[in-house]
Coordinates of N, CA and C in Angstrom, one line a residue:
X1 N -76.9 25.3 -123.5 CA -76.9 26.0 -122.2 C -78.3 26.3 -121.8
X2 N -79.2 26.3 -122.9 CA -80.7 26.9 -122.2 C -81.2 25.6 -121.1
X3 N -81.0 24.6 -121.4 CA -81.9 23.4 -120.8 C -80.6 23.4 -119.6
X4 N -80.1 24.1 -119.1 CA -79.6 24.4 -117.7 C -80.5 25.4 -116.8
X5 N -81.4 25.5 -117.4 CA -82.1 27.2 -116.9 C -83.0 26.8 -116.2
X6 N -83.9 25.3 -117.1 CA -85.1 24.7 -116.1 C -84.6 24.0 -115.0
X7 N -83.3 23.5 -114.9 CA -82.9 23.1 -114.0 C -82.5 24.0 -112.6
X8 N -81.7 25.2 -113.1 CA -81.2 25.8 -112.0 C -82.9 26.6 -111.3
X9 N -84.0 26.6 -112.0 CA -85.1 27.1 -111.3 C -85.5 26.2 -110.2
X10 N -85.3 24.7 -110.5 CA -85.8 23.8 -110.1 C -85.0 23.4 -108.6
X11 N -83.8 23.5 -108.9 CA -83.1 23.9 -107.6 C -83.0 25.2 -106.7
X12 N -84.1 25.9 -107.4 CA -84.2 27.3 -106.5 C -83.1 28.2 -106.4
X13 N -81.9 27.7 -107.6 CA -80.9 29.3 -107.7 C -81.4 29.8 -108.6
X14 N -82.1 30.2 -109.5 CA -82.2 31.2 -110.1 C -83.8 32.5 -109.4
X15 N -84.2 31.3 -108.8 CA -85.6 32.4 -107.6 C -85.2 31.9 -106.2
X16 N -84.5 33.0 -105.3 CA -84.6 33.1 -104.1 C -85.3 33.5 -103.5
X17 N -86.8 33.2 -103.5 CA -88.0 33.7 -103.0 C -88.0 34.6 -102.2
X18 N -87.2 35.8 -102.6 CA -87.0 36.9 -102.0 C -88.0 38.1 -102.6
X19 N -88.1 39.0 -102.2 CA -88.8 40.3 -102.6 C -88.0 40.6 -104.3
X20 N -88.3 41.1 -105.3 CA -88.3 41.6 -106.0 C -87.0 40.7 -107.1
X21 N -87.8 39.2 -107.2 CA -86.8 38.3 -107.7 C -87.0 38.4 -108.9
X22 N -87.7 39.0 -110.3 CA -88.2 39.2 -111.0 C -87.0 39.2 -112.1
X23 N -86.1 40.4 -111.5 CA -85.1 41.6 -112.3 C -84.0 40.3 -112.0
X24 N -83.8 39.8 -110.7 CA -83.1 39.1 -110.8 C -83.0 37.6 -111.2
X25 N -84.2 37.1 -111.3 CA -83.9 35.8 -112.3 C -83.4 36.4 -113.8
X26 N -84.2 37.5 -114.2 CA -83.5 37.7 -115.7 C -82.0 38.2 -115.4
X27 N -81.7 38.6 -115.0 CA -80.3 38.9 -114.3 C -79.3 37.4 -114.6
X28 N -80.1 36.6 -114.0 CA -79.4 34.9 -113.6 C -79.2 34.6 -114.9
X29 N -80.3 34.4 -115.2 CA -80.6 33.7 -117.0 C -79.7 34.3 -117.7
X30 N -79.3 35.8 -118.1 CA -78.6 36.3 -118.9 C -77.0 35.6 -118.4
X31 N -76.9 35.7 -117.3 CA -75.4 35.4 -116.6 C -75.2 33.8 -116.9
X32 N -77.0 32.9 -116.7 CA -76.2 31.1 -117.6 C -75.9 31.5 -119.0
X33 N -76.9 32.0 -119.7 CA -76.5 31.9 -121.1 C -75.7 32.0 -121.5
X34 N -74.7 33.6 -121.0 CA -73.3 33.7 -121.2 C -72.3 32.7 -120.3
X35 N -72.2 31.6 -119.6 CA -71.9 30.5 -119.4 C -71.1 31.4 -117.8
X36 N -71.7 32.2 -117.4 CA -71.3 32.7 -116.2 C -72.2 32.2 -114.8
X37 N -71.9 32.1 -113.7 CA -72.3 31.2 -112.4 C -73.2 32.1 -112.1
X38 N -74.6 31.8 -111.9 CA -75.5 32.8 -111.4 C -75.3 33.3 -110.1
X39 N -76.2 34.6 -109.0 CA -75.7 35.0 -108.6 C -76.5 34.9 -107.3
X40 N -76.0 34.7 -105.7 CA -77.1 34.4 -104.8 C -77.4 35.3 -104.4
X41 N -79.0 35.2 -103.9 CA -79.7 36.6 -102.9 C -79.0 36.7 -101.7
X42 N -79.2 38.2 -101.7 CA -77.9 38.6 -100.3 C -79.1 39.0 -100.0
X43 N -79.5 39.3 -98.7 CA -80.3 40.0 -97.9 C -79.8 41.1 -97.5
X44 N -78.5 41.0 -97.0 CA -78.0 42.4 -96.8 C -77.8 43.6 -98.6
X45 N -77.7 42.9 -99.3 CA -77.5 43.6 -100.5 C -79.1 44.0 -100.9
X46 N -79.6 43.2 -100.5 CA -81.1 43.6 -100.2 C -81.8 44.9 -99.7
X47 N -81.0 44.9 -98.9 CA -81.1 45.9 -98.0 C -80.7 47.2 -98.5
X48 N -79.3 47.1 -99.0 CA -78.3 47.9 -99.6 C -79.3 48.7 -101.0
X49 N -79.6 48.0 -101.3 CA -80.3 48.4 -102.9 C -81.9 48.7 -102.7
X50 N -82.5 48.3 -101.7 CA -83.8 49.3 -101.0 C -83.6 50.5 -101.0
X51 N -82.6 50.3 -100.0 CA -82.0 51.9 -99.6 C -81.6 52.4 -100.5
X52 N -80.7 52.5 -101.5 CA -80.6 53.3 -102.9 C -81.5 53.8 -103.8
X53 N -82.7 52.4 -103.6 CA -83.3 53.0 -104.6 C -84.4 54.0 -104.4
X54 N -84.7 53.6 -102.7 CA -85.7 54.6 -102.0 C -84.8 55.9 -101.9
X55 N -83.8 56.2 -101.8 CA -83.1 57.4 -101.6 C -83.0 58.2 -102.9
X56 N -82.9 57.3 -103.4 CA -83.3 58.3 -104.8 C -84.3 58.9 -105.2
X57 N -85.4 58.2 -104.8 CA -86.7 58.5 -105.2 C -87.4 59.4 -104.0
X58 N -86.3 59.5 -103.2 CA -86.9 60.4 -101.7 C -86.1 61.6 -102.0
X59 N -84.8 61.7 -102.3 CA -84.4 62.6 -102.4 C -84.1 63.2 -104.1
X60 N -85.0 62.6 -105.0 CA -85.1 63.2 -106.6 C -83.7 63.4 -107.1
X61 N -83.2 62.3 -106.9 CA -81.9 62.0 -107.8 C -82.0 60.8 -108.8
X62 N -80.8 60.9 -109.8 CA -81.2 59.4 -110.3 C -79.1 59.3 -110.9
X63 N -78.4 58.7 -110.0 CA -77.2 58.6 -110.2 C -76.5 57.9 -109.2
X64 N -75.5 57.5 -109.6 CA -74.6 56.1 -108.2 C -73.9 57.0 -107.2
X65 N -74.1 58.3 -107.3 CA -73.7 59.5 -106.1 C -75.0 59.8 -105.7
X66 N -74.5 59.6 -104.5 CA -76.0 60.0 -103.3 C -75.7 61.6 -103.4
X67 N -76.8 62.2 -102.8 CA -76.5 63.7 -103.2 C -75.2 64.8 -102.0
X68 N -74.5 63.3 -100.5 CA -73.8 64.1 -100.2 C -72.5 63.2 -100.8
X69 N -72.6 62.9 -102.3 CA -71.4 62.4 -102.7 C -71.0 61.3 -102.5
X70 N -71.4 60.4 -101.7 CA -70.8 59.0 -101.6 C -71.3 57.6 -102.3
X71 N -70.4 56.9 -102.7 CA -70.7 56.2 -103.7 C -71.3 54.3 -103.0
X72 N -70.7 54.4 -102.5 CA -70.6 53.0 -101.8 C -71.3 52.7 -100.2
X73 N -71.7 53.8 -100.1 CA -72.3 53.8 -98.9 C -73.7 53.2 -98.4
X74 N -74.2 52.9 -99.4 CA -75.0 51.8 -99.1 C -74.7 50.5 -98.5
X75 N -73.9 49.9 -99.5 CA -73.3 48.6 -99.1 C -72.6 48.5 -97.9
X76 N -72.1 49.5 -97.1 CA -70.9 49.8 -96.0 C -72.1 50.1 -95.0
X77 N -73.8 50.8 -95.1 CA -74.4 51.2 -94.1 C -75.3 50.0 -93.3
X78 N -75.2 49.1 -94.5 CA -76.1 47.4 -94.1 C -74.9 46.7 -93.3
X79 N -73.4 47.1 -93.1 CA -72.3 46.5 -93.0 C -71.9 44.7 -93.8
X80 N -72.2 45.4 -95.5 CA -71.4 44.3 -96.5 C -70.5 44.9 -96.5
X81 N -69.2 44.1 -96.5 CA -67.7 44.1 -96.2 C -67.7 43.3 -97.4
X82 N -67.0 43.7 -99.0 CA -67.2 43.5 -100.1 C -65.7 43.6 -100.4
X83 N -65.0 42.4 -101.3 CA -64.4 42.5 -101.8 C -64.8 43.3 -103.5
X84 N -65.7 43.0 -103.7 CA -66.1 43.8 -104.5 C -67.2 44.3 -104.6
X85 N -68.3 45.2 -105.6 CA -69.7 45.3 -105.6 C -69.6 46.2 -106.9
X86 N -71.0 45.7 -107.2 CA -71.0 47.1 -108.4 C -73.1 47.0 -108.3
X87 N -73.1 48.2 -109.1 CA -74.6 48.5 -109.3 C -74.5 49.3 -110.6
X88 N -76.1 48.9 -110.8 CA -77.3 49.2 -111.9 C -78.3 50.2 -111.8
X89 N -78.1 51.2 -112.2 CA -79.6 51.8 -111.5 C -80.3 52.1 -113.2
X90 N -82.0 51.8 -112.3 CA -83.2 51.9 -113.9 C -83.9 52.9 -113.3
X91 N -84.3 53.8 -114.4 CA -85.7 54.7 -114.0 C -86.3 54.3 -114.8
X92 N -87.7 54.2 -114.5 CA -89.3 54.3 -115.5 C -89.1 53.2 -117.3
X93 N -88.8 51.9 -116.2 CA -89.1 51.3 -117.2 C -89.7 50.0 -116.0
X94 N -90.0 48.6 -117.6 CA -90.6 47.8 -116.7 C -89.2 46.6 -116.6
X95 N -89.3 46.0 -115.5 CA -88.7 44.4 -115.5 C -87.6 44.2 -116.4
X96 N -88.4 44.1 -117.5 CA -87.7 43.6 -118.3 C -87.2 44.3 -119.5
X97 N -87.8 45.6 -119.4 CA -86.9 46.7 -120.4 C -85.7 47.0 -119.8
X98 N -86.0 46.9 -118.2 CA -84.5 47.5 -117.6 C -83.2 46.3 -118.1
X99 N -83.7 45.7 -117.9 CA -82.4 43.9 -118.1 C -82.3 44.4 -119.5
X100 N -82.7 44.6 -120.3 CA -82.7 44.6 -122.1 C -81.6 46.1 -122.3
X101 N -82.1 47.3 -121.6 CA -81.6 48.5 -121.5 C -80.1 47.9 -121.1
X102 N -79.6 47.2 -119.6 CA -78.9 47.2 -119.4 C -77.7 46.5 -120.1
X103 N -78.2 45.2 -120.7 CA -77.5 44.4 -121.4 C -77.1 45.0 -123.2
X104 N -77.9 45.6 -123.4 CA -77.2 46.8 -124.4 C -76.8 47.4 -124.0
X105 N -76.4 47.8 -123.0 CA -75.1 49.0 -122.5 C -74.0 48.4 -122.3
X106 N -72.9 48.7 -122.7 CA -71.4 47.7 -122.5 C -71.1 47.6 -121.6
X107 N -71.4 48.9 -120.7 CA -70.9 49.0 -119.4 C -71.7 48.3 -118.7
X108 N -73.1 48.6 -118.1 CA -74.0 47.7 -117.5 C -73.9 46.1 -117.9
X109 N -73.6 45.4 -119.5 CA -73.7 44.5 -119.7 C -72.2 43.6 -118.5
X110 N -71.2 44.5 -119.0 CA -70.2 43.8 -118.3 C -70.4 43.3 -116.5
X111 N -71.0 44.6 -115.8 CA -71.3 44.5 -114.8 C -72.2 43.4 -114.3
X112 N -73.4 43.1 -115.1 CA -74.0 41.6 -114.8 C -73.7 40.4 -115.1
X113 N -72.2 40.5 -116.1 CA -71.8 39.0 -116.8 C -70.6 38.9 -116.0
X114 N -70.3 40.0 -114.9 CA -68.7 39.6 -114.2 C -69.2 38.5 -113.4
X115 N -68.3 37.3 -113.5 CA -68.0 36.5 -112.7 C -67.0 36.4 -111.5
X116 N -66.9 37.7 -111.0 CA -66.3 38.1 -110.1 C -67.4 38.1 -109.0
X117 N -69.0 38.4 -109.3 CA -69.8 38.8 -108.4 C -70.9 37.6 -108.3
X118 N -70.4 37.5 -106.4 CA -71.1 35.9 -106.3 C -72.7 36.5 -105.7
X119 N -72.8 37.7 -105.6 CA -74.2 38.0 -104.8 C -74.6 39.0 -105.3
X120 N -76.4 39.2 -105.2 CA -76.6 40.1 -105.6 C -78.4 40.3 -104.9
X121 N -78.8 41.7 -105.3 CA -80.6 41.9 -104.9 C -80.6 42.5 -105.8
X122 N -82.2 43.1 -105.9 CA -82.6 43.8 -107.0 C -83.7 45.0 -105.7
X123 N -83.7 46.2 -105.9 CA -85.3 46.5 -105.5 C -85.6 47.7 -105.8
X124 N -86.9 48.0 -106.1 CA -87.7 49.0 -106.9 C -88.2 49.6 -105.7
X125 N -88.1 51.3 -105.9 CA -89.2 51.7 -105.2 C -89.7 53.2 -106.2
X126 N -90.9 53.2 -106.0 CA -91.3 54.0 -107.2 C -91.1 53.3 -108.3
X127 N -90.5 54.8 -109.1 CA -89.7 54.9 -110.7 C -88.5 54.0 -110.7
X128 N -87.7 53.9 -109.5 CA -86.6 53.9 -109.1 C -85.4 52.7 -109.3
X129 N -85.1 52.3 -110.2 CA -84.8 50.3 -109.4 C -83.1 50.6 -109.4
X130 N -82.9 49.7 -108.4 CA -81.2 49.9 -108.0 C -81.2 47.9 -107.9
X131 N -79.8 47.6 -108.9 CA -79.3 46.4 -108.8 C -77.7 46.0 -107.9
X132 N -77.7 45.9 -106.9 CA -76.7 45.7 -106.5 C -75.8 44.4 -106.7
X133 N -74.1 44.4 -106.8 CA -74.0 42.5 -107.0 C -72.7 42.9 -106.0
X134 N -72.1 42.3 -105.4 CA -70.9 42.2 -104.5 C -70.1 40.6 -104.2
X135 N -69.5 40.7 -103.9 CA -68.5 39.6 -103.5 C -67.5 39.4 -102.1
X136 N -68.5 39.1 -100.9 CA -67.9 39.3 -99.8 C -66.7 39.1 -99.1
X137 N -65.7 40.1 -98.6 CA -64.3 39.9 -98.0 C -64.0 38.1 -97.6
X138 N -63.2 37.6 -97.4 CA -62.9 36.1 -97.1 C -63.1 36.5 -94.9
X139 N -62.6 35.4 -94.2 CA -62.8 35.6 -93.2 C -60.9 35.8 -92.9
X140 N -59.9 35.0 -93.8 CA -58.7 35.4 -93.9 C -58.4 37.1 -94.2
X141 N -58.9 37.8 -95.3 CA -59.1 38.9 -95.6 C -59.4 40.1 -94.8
X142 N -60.6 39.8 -94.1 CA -60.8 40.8 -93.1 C -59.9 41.0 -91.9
X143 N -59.3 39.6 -91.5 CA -58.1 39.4 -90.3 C -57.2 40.4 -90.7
X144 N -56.7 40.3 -92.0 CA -55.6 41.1 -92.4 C -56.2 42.3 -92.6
X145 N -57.2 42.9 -92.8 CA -57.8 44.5 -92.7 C -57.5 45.2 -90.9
X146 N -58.0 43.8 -90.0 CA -57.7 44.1 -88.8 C -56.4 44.0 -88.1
X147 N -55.6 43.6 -88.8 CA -54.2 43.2 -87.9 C -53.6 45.1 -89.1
X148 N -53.8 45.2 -89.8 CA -53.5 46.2 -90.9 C -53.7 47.7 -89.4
X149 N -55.2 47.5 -89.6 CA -55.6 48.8 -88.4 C -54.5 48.7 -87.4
X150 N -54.7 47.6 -86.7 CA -54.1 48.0 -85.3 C -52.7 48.5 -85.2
X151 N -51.7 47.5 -86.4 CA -50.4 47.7 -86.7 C -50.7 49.7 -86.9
X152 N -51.5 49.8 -87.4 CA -51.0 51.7 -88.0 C -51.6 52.2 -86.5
X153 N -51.8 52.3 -85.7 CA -52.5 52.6 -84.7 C -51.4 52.8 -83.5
X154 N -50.3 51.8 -83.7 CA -48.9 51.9 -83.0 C -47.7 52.1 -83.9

């Protein structure tokens, strides 16, 4: 499985020459080795996980509750419509202690090896790093969220 790794670099999935692809190639790597599909740069998750991790570091928290309680509110403020999403958050380490930290955590480890999650960013600000991964609604899925509204509406 390793000699899949020079390959997927060489096709440009494992670096989406995006801002702070660092956390996320090791991210990828860890997800081939365990024989799981790496995961593509979202821009909007991008966004999503800026904003978390600046918010924390602006408002001196360090937890997946913003301080007026909401959990997912990032991902819903960039408007990702997610069938699913999870995050990672690191303080005050480097790169690659956080990926090491995380993958010895059962819980964090599960969360980077789900093959449920086709997208993902990483971004640091400060101390701060926030990893977001998501899996966006289908275009079927969302119809039925909206035929769902309107039906309760009458």
């Amino acid at each position: 499985m390793m000699t899949l790794i020079p390959i997927l670099l060489s096709l440009n999935l494992l670096s989406p020459n995006k801002p702070d692809t660092s956390v996320l190639n090791m991210v990828n790597r860890e997800r081939v080795e365990n024989k799981v599909a790496p995961v593509i740069y979202s821009k909007k998750l991008g966004k999503s996980s800026t904003r978390k991790a600046c918010d924390m570091e602006k408002s001196n928290y360090f937890s997946h509750f913003s301080p007026n309680g909401k959990l997912w509110e990032f991902f819903t403020n960039v408007d990702y419509r997610y069938k699913f999403a999870g995050e990672n958050l690191a303080k005050d380490c480097t790169d690659k202690d956080c990926v090491t930290l995380w993958m010895q955590s059962p819980k964090h480890r599960e969360i980077i090896l789900d093959p449920k999650y086709k997208e993902g960013a990483v971004s640091r600000c400060g101390a701060y790093l926030a990893l977001h991964f998501g899996s966006r609604l289908s275009i079927k899925e969302k119809l039925k969220i909206m035929i769902f509204r309107v039906l309760a509406v009458y």
